[in-house]
GROMACS .gro file of C-alpha atoms in nm:
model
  241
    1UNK     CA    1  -5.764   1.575   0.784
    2UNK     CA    2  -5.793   1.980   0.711
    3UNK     CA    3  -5.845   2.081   0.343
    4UNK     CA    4  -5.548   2.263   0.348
    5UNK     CA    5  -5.306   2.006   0.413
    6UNK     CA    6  -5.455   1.765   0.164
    7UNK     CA    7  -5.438   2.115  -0.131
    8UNK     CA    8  -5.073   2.098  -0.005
    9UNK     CA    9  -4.983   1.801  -0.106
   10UNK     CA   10  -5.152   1.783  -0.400
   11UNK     CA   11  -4.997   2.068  -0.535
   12UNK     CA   12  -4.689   1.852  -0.426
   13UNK     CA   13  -4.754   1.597  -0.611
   14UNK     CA   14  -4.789   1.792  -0.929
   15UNK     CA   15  -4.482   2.024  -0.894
   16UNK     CA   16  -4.292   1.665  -0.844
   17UNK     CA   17  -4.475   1.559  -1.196
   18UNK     CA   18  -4.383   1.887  -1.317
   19UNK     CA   19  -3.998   1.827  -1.250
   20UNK     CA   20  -4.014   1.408  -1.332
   21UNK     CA   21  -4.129   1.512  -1.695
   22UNK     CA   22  -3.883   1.806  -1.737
   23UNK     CA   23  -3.614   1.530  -1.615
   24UNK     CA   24  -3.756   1.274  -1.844
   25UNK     CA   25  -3.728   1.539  -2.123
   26UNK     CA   26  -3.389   1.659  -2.059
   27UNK     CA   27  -3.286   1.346  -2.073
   28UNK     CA   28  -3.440   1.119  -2.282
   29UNK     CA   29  -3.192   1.140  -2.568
   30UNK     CA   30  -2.901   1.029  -2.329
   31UNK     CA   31  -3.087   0.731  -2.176
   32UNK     CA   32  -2.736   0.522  -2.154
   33UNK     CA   33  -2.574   0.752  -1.946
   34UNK     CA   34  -2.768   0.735  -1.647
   35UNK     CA   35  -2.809   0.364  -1.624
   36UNK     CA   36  -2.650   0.259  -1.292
   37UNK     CA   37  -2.296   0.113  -1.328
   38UNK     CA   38  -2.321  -0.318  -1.316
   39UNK     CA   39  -2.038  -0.384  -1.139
   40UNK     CA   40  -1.875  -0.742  -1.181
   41UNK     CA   41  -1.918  -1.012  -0.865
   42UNK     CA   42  -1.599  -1.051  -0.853
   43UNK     CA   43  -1.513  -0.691  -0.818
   44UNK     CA   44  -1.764  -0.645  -0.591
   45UNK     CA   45  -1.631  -0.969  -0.398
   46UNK     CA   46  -1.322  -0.790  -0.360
   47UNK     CA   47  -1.414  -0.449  -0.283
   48UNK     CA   48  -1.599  -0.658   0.014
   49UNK     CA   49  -1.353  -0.829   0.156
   50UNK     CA   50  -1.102  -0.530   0.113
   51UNK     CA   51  -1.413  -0.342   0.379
   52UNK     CA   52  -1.427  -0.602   0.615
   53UNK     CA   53  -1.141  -0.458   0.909
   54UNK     CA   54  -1.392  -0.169   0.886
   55UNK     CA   55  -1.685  -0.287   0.882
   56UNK     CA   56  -1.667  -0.596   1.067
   57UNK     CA   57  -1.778  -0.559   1.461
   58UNK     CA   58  -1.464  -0.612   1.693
   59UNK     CA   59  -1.597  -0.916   1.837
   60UNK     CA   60  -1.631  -1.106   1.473
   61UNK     CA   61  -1.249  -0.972   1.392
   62UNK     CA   62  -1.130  -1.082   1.686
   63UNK     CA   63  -1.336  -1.340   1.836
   64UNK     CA   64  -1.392  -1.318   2.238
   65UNK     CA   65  -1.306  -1.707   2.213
   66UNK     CA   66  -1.154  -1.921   2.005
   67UNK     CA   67  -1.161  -2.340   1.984
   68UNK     CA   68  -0.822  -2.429   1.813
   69UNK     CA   69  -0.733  -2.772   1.921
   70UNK     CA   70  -0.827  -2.594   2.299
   71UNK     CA   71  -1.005  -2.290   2.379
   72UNK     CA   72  -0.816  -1.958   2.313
   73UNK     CA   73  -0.937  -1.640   2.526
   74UNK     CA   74  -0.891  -1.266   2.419
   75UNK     CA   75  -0.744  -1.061   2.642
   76UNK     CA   76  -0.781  -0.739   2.482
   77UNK     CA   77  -0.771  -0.559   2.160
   78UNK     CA   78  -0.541  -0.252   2.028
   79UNK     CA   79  -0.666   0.013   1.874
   80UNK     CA   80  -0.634   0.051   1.467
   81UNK     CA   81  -0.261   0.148   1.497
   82UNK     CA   82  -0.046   0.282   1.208
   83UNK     CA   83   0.222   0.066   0.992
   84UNK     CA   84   0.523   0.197   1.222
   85UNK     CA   85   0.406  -0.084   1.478
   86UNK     CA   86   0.577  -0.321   1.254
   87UNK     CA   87   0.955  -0.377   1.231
   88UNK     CA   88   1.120  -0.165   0.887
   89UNK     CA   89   1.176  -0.523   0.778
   90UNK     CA   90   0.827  -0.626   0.769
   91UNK     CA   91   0.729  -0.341   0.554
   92UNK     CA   92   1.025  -0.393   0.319
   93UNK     CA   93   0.986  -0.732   0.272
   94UNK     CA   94   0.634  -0.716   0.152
   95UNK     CA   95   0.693  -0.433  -0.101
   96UNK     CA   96   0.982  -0.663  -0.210
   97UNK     CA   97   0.706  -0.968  -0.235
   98UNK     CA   98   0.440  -0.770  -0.390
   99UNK     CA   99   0.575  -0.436  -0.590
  100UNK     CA  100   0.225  -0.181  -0.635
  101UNK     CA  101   0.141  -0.313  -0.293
  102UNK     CA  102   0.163  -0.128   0.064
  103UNK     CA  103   0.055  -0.156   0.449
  104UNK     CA  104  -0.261   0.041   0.518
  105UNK     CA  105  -0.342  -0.050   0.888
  106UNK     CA  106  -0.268  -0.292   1.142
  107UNK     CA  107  -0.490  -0.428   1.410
  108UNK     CA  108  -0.385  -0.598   1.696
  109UNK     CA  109  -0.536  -0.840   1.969
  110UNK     CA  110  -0.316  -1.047   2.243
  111UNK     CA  111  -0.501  -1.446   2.314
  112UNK     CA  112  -0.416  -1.700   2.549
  113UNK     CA  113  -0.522  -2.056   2.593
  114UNK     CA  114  -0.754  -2.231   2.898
  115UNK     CA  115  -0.442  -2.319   3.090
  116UNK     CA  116  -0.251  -1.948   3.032
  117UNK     CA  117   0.060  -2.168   2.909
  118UNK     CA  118   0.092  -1.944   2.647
  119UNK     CA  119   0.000  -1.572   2.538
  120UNK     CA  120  -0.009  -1.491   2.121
  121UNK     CA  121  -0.032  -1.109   1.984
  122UNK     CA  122  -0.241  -1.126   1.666
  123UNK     CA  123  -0.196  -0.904   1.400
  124UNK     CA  124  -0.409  -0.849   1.065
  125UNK     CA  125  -0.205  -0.625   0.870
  126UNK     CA  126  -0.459  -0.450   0.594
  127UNK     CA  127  -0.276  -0.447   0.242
  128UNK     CA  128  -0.332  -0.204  -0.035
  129UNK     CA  129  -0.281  -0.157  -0.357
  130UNK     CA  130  -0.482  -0.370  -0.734
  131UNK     CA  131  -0.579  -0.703  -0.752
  132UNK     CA  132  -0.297  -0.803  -0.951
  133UNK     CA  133  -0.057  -0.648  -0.723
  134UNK     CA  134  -0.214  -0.808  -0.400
  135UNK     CA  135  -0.222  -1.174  -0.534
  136UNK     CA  136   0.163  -1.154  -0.545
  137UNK     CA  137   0.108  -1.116  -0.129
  138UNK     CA  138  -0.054  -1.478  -0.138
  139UNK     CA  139   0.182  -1.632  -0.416
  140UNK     CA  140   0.522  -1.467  -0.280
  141UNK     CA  141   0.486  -1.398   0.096
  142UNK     CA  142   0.716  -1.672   0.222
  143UNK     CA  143   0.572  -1.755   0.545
  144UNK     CA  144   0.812  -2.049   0.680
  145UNK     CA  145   1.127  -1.861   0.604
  146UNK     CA  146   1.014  -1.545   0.710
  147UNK     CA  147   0.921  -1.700   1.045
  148UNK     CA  148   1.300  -1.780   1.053
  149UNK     CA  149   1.402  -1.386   1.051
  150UNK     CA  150   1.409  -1.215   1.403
  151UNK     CA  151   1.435  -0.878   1.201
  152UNK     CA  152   1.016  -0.897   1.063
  153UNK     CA  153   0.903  -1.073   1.394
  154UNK     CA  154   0.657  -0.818   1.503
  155UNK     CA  155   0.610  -0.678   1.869
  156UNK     CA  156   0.382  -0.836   2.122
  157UNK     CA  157   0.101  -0.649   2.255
  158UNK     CA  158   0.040  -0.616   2.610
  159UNK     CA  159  -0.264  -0.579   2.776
  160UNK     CA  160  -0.322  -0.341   3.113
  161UNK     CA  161  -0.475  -0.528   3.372
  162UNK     CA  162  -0.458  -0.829   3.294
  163UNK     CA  163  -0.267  -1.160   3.326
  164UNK     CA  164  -0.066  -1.017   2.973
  165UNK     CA  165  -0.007  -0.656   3.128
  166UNK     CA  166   0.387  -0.743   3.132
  167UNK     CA  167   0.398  -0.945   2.797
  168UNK     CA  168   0.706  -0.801   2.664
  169UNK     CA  169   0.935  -0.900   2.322
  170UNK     CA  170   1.191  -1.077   2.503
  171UNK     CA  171   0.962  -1.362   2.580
  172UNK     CA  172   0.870  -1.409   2.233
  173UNK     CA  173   0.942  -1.784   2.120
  174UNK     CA  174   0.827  -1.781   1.782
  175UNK     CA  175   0.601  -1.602   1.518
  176UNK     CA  176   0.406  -1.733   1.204
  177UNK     CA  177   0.252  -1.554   0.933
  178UNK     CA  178  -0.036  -1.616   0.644
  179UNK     CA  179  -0.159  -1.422   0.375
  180UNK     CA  180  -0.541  -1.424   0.257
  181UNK     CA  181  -0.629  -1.577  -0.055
  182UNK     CA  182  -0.668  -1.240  -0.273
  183UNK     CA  183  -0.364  -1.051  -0.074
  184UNK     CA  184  -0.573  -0.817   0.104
  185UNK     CA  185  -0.450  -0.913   0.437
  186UNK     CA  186  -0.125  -1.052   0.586
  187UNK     CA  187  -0.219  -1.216   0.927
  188UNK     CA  188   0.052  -1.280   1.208
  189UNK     CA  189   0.057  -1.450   1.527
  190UNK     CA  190   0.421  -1.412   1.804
  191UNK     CA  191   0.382  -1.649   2.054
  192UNK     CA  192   0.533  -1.685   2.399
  193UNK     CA  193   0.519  -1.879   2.755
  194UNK     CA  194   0.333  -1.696   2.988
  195UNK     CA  195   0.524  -1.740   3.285
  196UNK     CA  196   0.766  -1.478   3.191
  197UNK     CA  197   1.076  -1.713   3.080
  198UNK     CA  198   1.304  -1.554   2.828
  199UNK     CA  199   1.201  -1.661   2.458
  200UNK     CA  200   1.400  -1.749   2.143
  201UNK     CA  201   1.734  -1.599   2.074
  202UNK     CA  202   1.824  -1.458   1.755
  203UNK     CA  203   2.001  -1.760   1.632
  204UNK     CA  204   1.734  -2.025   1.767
  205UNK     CA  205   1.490  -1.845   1.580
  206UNK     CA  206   1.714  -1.844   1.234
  207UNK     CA  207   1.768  -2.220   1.273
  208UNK     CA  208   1.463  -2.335   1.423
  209UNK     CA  209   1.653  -2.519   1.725
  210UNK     CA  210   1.583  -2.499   2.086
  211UNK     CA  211   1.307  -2.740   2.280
  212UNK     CA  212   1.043  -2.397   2.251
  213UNK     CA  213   1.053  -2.454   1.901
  214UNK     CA  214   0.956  -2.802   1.839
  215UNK     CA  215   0.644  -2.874   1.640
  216UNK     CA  216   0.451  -2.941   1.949
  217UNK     CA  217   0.591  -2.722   2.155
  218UNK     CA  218   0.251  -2.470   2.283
  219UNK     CA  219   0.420  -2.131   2.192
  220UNK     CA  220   0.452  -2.299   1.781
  221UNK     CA  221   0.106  -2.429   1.785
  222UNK     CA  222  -0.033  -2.078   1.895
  223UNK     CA  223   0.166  -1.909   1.654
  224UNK     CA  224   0.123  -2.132   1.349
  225UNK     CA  225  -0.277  -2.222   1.453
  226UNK     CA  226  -0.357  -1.873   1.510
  227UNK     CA  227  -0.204  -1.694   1.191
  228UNK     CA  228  -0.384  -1.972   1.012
  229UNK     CA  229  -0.733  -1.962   1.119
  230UNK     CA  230  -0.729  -1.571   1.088
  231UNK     CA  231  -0.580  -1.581   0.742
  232UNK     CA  232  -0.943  -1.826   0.707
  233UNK     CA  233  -1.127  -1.545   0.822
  234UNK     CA  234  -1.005  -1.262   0.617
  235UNK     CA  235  -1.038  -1.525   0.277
  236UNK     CA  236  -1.253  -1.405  -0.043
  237UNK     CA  237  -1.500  -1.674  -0.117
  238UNK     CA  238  -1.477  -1.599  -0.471
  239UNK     CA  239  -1.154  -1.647  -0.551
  240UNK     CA  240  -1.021  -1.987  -0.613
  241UNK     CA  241  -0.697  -2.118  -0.519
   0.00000   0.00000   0.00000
């Protein structure tokens, strides 16, 4: 190695002493204040979980394929879209649940099972807003009598080029919704048949009649399956129930 480099670096090496001790000195009688901040697990816990539609890959938020009951296949996925995807209703009714709170993002992805009976949007709507104000998501979203309000279903998304591409709103059947554990993330699922037959009406959906909305009726399982099991994914370990 040439002589030069090695007077180089140890001049380096002393100019960095040089500035470690003039650091050390300028500091020394403030020690406390550059300690790093501990920050509590369960703050950090949250601040996780509240990361994860960001961080997560695609393919762990939504799944290529899912096993619920049968197989469930992704179609395609939306791209992060704004809050003004959702109905005014939907919006309303969760600053109504949870006051302090507010809808950040939404991301989309439309499913359908082995047999293409039945094609489900799924929608992870990311909440915002303190801890305290985000738990009120989980204890006062009302998911069974929202489900009962054509006004907060949300839209379907269809998917270009595929066997969704025409999966419009009027064959929506029914829709289901979940919030996480901590309130950081409202899930939804609106299900439909996929052979293009006309879906709920308005008053069906308000009193749960009609033979598409009997418990084991494919669009209801999709719906009510799906919100659940991504509401499971989106959950913060830390926080009991």
């Amino acid at each position: 190695m040439p002589e030069r480099w090695w007077a180089g670096a140890a001049a380096s090496v002393v100019a960095g002493a040089a500035v470690a001790v003039g650091v050390v000195l300028a500091t020394s009688g403030s020690a406390r204040a550059v300690q790093p901040a501990v920050v509590p697990p369960s703050q950090a816990a949250d601040e996780s979980v509240r990361a994860l539609w960001r961080t997560k890959p695609v393919e762990q938020v939504f799944p290529v394929s899912l096993t619920l009951g049968g197989q469930y296949v992704r179609l395609g996925v939306g791209g992060t879209a704004g809050c003004d995807v959702l109905p005014k209703g939907f919006v309303s009714e969760l600053a109504a649940d949870a006051p302090g709170t507010s809808c950040v993002r939404v991301l989309r992805a439309t499913y359908t099972d082995a047999t293409q009976t039945v094609f489900a949007t799924v929608g992870v709507v990311v909440v915002g807003g303190d801890p305290v104000a985000r738990d009120k998501v989980w204890r006062q979203w009302s998911p069974d009598a929202d489900s009962k309000r054509p006004e907060l279903m949300p839209d379907v998304l269809p998917v270009p080029g595929t066997v969704a591409a025409h999966f419009a709103d009027n064959q929506r059947v029914v829709w289901n919704s979940q919030a996480s554990n901590d309130g950081s993330y409202l899930v939804y699922a609106v299900s439909g048949f996929a052979d293009g037959r006309a879906g709920s009406t308005d008053a069906q959906l308000r009193a749960g009649s009609g033979k598409a909305l009997v418990a084991d009726s494919p669009p209801v399982q999709a719906a009510s399956g799906l919100s659940d099991l991504f509401a499971t994914e989106f959950a913060n370990p830390e926080k009991g129930q």
